[in-house]
Tab-separated table of C-alpha atoms in Angstrom:
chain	number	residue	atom	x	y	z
A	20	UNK	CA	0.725	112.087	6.799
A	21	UNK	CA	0.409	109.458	9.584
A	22	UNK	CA	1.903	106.257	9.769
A	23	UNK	CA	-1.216	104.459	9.370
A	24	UNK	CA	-2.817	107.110	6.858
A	25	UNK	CA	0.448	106.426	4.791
A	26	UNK	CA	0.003	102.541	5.225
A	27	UNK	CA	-3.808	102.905	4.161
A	28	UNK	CA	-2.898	104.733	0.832
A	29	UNK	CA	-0.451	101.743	0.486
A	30	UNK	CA	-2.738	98.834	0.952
A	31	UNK	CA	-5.391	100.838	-1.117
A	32	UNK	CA	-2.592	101.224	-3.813
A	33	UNK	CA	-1.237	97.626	-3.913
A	34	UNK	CA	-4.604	95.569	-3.395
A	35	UNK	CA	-6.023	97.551	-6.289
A	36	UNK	CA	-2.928	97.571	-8.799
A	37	UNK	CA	-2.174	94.092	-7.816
A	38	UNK	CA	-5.685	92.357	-7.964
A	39	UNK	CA	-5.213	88.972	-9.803
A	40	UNK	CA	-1.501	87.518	-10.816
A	41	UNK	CA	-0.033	84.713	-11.515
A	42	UNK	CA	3.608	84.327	-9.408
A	43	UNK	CA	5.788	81.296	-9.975
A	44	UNK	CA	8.636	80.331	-7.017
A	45	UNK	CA	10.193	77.865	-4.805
A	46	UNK	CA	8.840	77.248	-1.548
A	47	UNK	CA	11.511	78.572	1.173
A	48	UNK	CA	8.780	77.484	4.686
A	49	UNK	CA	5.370	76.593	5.547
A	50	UNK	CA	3.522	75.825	8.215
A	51	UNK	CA	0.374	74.620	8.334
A	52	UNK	CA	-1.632	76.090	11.278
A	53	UNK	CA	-4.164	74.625	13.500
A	54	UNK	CA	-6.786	77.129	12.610
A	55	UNK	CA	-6.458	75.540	8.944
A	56	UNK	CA	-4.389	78.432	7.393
A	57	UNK	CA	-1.200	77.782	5.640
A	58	UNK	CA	1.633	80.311	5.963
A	59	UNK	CA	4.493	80.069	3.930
A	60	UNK	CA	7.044	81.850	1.570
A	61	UNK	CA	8.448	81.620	-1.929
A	62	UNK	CA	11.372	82.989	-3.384
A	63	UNK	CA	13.847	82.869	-6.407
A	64	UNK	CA	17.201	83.868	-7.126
A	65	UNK	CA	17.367	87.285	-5.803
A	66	UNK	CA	14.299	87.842	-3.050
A	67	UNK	CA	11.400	85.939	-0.598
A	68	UNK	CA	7.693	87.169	-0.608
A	69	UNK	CA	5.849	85.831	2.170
A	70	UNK	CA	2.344	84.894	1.389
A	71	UNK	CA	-0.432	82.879	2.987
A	72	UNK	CA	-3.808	80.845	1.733
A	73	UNK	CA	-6.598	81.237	4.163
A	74	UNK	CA	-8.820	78.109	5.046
A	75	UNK	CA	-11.682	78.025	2.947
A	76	UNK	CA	-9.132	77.903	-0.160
A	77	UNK	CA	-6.935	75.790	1.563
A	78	UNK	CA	-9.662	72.961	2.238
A	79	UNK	CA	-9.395	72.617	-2.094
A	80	UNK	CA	-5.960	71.977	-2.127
A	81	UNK	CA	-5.083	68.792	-3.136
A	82	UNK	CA	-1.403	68.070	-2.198
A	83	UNK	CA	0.379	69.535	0.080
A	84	UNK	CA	3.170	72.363	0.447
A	85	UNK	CA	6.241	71.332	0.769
A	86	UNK	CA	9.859	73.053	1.411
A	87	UNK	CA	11.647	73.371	-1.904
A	88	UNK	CA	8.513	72.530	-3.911
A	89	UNK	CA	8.199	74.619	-7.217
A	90	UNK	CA	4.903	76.206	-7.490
A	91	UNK	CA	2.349	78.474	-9.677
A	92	UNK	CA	0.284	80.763	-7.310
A	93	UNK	CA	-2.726	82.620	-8.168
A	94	UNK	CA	-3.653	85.912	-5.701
A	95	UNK	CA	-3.506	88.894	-4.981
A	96	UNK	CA	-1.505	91.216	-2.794
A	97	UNK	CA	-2.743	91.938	0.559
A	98	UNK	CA	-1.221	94.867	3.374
A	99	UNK	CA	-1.935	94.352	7.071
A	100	UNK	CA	-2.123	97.797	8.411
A	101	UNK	CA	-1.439	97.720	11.667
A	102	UNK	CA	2.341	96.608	10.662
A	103	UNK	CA	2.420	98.009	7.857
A	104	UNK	CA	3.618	94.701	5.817
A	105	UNK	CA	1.990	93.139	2.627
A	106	UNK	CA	2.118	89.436	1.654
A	107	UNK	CA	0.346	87.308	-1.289
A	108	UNK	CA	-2.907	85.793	-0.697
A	109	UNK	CA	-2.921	82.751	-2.579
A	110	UNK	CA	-6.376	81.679	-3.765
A	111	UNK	CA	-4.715	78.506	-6.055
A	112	UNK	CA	-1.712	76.847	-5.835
A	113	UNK	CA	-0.363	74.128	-8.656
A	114	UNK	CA	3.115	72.624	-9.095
A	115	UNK	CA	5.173	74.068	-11.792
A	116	UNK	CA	5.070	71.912	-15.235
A	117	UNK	CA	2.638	69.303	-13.594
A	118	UNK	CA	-1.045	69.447	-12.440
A	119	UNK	CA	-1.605	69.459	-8.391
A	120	UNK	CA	-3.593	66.349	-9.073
A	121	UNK	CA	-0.695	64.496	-10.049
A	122	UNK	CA	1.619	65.537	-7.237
A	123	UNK	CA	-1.159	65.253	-4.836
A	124	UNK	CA	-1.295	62.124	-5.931
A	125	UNK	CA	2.218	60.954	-5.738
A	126	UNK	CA	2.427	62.735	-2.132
A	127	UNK	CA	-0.054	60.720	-0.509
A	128	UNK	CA	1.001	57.315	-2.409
A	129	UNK	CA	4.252	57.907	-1.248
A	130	UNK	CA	2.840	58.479	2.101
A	131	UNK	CA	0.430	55.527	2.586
A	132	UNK	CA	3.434	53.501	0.747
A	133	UNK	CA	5.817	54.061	4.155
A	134	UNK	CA	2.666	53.640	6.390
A	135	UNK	CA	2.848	49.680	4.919
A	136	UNK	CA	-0.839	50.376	3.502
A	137	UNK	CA	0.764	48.610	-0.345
A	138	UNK	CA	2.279	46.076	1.651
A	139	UNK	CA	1.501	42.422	0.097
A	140	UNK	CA	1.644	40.882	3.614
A	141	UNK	CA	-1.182	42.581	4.717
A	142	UNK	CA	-3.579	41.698	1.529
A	143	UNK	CA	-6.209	39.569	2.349
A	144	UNK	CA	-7.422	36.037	0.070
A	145	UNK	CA	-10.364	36.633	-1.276
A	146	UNK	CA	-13.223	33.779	-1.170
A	147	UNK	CA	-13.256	31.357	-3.897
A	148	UNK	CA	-16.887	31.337	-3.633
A	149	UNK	CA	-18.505	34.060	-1.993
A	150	UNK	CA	-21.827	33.734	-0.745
A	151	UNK	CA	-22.538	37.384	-0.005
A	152	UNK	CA	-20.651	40.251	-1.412
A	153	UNK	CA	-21.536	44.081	-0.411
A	154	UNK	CA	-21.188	46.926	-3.521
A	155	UNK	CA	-20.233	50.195	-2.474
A	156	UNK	CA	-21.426	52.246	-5.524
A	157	UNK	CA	-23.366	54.532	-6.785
A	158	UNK	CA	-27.008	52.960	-6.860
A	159	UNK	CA	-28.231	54.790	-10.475
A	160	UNK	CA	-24.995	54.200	-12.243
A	161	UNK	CA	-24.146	51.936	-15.228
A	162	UNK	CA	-21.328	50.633	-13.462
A	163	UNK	CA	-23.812	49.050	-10.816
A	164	UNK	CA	-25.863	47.620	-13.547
A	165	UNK	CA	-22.770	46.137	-15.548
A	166	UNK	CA	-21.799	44.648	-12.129
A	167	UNK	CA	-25.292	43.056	-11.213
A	168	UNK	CA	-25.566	41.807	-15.315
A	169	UNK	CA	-22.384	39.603	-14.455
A	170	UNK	CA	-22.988	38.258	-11.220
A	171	UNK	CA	-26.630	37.085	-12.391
A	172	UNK	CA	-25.153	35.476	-15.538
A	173	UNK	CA	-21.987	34.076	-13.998
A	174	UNK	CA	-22.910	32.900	-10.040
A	175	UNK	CA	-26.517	33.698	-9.043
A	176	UNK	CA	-26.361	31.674	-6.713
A	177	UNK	CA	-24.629	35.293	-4.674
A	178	UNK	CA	-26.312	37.315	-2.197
A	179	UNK	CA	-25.434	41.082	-3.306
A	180	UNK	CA	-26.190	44.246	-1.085
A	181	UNK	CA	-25.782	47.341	-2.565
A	182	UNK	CA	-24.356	50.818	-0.594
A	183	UNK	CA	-25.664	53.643	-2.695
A	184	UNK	CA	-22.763	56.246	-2.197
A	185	UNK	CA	-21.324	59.623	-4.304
A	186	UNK	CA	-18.462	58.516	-6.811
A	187	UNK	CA	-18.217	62.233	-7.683
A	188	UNK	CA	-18.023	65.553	-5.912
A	189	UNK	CA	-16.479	67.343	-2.793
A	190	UNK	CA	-18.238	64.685	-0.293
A	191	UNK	CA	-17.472	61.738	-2.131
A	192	UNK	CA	-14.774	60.347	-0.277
A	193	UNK	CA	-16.011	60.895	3.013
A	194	UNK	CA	-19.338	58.659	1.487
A	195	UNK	CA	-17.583	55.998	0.011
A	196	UNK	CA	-15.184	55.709	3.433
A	197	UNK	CA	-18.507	55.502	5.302
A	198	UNK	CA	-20.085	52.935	2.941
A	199	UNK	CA	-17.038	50.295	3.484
A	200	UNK	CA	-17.018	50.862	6.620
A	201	UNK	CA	-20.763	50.099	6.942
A	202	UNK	CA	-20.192	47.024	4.127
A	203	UNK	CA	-17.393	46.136	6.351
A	204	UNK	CA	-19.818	45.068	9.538
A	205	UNK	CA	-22.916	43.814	7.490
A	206	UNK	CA	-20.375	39.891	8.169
A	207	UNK	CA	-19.894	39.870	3.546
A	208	UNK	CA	-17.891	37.611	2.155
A	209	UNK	CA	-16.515	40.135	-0.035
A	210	UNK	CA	-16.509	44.034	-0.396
A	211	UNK	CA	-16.305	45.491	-4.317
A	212	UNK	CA	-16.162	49.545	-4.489
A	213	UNK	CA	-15.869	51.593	-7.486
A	214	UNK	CA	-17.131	52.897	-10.022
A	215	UNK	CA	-17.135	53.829	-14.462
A	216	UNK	CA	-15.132	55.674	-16.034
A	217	UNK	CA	-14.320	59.499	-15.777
A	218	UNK	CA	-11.457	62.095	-15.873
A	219	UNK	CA	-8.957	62.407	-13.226
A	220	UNK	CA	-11.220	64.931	-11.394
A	221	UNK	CA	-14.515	62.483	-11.657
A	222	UNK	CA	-12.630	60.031	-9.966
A	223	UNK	CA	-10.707	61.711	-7.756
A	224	UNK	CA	-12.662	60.677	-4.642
A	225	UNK	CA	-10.909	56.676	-4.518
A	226	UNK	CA	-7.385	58.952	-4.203
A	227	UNK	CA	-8.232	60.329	-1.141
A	228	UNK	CA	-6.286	59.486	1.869
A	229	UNK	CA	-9.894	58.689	3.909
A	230	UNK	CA	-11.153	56.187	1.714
A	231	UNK	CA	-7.312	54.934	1.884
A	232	UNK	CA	-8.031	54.287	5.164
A	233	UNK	CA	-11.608	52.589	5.459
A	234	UNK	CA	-10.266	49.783	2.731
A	235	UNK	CA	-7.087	49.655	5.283
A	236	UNK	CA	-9.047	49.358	7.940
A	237	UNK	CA	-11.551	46.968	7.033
A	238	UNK	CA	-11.728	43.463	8.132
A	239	UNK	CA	-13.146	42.029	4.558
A	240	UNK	CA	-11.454	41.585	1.628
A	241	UNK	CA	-11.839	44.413	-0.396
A	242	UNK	CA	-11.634	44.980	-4.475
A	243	UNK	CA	-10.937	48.424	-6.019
A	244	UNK	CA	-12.755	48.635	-9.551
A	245	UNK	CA	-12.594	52.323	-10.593
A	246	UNK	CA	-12.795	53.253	-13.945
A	247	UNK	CA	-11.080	51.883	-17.217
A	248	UNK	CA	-7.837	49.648	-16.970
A	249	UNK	CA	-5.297	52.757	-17.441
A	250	UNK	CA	-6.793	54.281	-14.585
A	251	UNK	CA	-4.870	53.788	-11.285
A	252	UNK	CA	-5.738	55.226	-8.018
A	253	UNK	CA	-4.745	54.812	-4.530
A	254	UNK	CA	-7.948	52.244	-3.864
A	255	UNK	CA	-6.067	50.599	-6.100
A	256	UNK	CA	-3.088	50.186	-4.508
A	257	UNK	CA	-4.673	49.979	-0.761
A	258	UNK	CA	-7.015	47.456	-1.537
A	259	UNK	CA	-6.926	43.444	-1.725
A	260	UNK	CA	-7.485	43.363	-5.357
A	261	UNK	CA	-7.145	45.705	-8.240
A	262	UNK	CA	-9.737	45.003	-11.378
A	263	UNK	CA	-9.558	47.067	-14.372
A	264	UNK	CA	-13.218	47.884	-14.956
A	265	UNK	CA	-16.488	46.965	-11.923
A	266	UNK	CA	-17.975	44.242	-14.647
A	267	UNK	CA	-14.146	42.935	-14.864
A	268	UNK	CA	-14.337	43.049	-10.571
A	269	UNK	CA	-17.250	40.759	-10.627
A	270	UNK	CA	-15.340	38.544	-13.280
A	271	UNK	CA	-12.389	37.787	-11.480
A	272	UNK	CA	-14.577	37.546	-7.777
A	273	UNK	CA	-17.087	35.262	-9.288
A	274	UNK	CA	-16.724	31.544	-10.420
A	275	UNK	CA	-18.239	30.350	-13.697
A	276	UNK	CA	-21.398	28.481	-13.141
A	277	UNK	CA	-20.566	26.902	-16.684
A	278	UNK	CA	-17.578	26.467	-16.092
A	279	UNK	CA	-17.677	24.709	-13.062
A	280	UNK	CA	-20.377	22.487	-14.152
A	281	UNK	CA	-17.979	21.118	-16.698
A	282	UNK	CA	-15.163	20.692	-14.300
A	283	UNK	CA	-17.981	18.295	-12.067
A	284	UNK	CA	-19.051	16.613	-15.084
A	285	UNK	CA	-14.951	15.894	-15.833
A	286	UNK	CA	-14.250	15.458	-12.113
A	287	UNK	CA	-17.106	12.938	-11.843
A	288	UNK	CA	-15.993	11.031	-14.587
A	289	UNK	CA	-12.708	11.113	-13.332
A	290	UNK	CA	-14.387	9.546	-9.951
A	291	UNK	CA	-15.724	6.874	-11.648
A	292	UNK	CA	-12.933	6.252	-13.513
A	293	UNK	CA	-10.428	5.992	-10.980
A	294	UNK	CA	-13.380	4.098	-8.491
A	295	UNK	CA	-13.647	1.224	-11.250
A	296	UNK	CA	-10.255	1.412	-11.027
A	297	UNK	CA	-9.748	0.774	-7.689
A	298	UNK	CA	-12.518	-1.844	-6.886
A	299	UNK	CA	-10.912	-3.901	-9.538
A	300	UNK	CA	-7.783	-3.944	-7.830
A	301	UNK	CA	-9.427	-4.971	-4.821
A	302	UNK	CA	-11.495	-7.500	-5.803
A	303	UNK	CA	-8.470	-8.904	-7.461
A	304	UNK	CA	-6.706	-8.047	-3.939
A	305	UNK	CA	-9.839	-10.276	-2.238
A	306	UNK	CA	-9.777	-12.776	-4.620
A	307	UNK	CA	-6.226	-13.090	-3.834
A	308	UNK	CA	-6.652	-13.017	-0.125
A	309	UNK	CA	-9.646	-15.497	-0.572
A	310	UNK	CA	-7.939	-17.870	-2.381
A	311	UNK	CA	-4.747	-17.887	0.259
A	312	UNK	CA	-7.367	-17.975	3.024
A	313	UNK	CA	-8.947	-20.854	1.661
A	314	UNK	CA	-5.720	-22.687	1.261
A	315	UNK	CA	-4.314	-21.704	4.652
A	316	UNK	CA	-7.739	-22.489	6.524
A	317	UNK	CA	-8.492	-25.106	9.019
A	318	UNK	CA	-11.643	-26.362	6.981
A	319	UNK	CA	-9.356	-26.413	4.005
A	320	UNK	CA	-6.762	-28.353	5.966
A	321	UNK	CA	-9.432	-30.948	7.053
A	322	UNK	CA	-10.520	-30.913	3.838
A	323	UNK	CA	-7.632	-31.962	2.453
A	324	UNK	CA	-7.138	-34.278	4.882
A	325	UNK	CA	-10.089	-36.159	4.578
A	326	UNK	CA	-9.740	-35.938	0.783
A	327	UNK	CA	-5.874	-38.002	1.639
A	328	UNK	CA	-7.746	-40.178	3.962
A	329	UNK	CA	-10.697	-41.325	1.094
A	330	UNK	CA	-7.824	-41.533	-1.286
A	331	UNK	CA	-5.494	-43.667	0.852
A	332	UNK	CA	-8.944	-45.992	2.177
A	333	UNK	CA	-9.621	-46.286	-1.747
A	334	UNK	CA	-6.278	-47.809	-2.039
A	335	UNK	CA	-6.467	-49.701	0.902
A	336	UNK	CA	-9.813	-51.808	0.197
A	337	UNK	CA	-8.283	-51.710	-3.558
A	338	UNK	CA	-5.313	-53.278	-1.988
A	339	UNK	CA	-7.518	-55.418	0.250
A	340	UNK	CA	-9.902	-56.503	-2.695
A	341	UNK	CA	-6.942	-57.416	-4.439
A	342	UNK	CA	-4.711	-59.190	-1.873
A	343	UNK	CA	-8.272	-61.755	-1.004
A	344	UNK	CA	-8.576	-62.593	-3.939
A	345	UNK	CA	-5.379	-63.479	-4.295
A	346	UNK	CA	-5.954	-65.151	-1.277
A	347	UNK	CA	-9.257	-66.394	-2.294
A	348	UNK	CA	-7.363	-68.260	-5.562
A	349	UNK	CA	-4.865	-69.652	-3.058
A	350	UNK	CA	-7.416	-70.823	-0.390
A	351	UNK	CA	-9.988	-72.550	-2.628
A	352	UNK	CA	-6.996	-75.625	-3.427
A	353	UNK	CA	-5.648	-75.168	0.463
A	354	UNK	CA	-9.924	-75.354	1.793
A	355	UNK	CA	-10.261	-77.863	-0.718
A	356	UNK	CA	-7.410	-79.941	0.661
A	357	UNK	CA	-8.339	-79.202	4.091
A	358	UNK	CA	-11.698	-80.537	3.849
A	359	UNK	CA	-10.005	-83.589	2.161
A	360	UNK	CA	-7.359	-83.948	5.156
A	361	UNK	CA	-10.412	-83.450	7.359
A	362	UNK	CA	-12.790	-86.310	5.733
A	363	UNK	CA	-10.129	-88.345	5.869
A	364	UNK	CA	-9.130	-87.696	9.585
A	365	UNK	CA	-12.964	-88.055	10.475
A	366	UNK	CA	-12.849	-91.638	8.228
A	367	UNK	CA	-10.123	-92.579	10.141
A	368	UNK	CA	-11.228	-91.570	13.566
A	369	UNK	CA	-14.740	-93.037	12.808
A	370	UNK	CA	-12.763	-96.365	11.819
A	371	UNK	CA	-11.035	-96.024	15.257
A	372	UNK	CA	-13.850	-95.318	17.402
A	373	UNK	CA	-15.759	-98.518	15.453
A	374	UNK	CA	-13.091	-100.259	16.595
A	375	UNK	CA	-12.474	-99.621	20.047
A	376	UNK	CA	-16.116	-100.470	20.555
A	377	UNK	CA	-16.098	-103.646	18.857
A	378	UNK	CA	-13.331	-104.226	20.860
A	379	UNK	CA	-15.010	-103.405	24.205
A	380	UNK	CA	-18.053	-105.375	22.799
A	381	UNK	CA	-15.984	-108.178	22.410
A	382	UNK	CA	-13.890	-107.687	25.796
A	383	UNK	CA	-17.329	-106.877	28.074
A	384	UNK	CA	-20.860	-107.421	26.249
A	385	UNK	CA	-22.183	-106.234	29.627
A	386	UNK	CA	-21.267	-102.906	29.008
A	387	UNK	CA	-24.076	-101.842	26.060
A	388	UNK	CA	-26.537	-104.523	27.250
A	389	UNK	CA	-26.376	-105.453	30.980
A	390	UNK	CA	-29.687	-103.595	32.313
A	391	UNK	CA	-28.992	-101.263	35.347
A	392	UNK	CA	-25.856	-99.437	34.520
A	393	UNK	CA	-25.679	-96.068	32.722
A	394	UNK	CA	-23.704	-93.221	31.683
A	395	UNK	CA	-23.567	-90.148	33.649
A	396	UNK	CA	-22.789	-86.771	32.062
A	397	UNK	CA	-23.155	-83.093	32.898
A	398	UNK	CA	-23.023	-80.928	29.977
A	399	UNK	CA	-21.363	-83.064	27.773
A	400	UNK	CA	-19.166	-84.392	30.057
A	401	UNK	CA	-19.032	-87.503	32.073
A	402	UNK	CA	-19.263	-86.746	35.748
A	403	UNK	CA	-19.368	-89.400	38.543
A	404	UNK	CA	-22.318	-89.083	41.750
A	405	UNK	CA	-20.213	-87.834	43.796
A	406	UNK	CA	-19.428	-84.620	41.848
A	407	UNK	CA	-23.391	-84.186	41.514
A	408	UNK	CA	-24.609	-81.211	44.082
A	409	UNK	CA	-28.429	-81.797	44.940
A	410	UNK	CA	-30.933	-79.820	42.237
A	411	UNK	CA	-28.404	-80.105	39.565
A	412	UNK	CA	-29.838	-81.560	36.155
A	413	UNK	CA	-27.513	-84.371	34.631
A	414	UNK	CA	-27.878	-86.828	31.708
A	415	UNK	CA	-28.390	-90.893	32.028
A	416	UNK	CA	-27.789	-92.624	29.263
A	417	UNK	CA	-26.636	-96.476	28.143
A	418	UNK	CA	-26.544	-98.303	24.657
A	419	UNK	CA	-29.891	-97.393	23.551
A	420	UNK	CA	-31.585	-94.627	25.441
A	421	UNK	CA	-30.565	-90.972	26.836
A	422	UNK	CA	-32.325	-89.775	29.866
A	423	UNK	CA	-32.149	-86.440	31.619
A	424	UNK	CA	-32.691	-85.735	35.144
A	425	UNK	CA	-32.515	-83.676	38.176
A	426	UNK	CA	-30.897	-84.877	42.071
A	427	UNK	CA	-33.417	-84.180	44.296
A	428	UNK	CA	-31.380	-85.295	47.169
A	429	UNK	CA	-28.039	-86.813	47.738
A	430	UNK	CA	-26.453	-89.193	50.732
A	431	UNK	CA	-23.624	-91.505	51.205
A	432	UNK	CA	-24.297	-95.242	51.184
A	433	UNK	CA	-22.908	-95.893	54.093
């Protein structure tokens, strides 16, 4: 026989006998190749068989080989000919004593964990009121209608846009990475993606590692509502918020409309009660400020100044009043007397003058009846000629008669 014809027999021998097993072993390398074939050996106590998963069975896999992992492999043997070696060709691959789901899962969350995708500094705050909010879901699903139910009974007054994406199958995750992304630039308030509930397969898609990145990557807050509350997924973990169920999302993204409308009604009558409040205190402020205004004013100065000054004239003319007629009772006796002093003085002066002129009657009887010789006076007075100035008017008189006149022209005798 011939080397080849010998290796022929072989390869027909061992691909036939060995068509479908089950082989359990530790990972001892791997390497992932560019062409999307894995390469890699397992071994146990005592030997290493090399083996190898081509790349149409290696795009299933859903965590990844690792050195020292303990696996299940289902295959078959293969021979290549031309070396004359044989290796297993893996066709499924599962951890030992847990399902591939589960360790894919904890592979990638441990990966995206050290990537700082969990990390709380990086969450955004999500709107207190959003106006707008995009749904990435699956348009015919009940979780879509549960959603919509809630946001139309709880804030209506919210502008939703739906994304109609898979939640389920093999192309899933690459539509639900494409729908945020798309939600992400429509300028939402707020992004909610998910889905109802399902086995670990159905929702499988929100664990991948691209729809890890599109909530990652996105500029708006995102929420993760995938399933029932004791589901957790990746989403989960990537995204702003986590909410157990998509009506429980739209719960916890939403304000009340009820509720609000009684916190107005108590905050407006806390307004008004704390406005009464505080224009009471300042009218009682301004009626304090008025009153030491008025008091420290000018017109209130002058005021009470002219209030002194009617107060102190009052007592004044009271005084006055009161001081003439004391007066008034002590001049009536003195006028009285005076008067009497005066009649008496003007009895005794009268009694003089008679006298003087009897006595000039007696000592010149010329003087009252001797025709030709007057009196001259000027305003009362007696004046002689030569004080008269010509035009002047002057009084004649003599015992019996009074004359006025007027010099018309004056000259010396001689």
């Amino acid at each position: 026989m011939t080397v080849s014809s010998l290796n022929e027999k072989i390869k027909s021998l061992l691909e036939a006998t060995f068509l479908h097993i089950r082989l359990e072993g530790e990972i001892a390398s791997v390497t992932y190749h560019s062409s999307g074939h894995i390469y890699f050996s397992v071994k146990d106590e005592r030997s290493t068989l090399r083996c190898v998963m081509w790349r149409s069975n290696a795009a299933r896999l859903k965590f990844r080989l690792e050195k020292g992992e303990h696996i299940v492999l289902e295959g078959s043997i293969g021979v290549y000919t031309p070396r004359g070696e044989y290796q297993f060709i893996a066709v499924h691959i599962e951890p030992y004593g847990r399902g591939a789901l589960a360790l894919a899962f904890e592979q990638l969350k441990k990966k995206l964990e050290a990537k700082g995708y969990f990390a709380a500094e990086r969450k955004k705050s999500l709107p207190k009121h959003p106006r707008k909010i995009a749904l990435v879901t699956a348009a015919g699903g009940a979780a879509l209608q549960d959603m919509l139910k809630v946001a139309a009974k709880r804030w209506p007054l919210a502008e939703i846009t739906v994304i109609d994406v898979l939640v389920q199958g093999e192309m899933a995750a690459q539509e639900i990475a494409r729908g945020i992304a798309v939600a992400d630039r429509l300028g939402v308030d707020l992004i909610v993606t998910g889905r109802g509930g399902g086995s670990v397969e159905d929702l499988w898609a929100f664990n991948e590692e691209i729809v890890a990145d599109a909530i990652h990557a996105a500029h708006t807050p995102i929420v993760s509502a995938v399933g029932h509350e004791v589901d957790t997924l990746i989403s989960d973990f990537v995204a702003d918020l986590r909410a157990p169920t998509p009506s429980a999302a739209m719960e916890m993204v939403l304000p009340d409309r009820n509720e609000l409308l009684w916190s107005l009604d108590e905050m407006e009558e806390r307004i008004g009660r704390r406005v009464r409040e505080i224009l009471r205190r300042k009218e009682e402020t301004l009626r304090r400020e008025e009153e030491a205004l008025r008091r420290a004013s000018v017109l209130n100065r002058l005021q009470r100044i002219a209030e002194s000054f009617d107060r102190q004239r009052r007592e004044l003319l009271d005084a006055m009043r009161y001081r003439l007629s004391r007066l008034g009772e002590e001049l009536t006796p003195l006028q009285a007397r005076t008067q009497e002093s005066i009649g008496r003085l003007f009895e005794r002066k009268e009694s003089r003058l008679t006298g003087l002129q009897e006595q000039m009657r007696r000592l010149d009887p010329r003087l009252h009846s001797r025709e030709g010789w007057v009196q001259i006076s000027r305003d009362g007075r007696r004046i002689s000629l030569e004080n008269l100035e010509e035009g002047e008017s002057f009084e004649l008189s003599d015992a019996r008669v009074k004359v006025t006149a007027r010099c018309l022209k004056k000259s010396p005798l001689h």
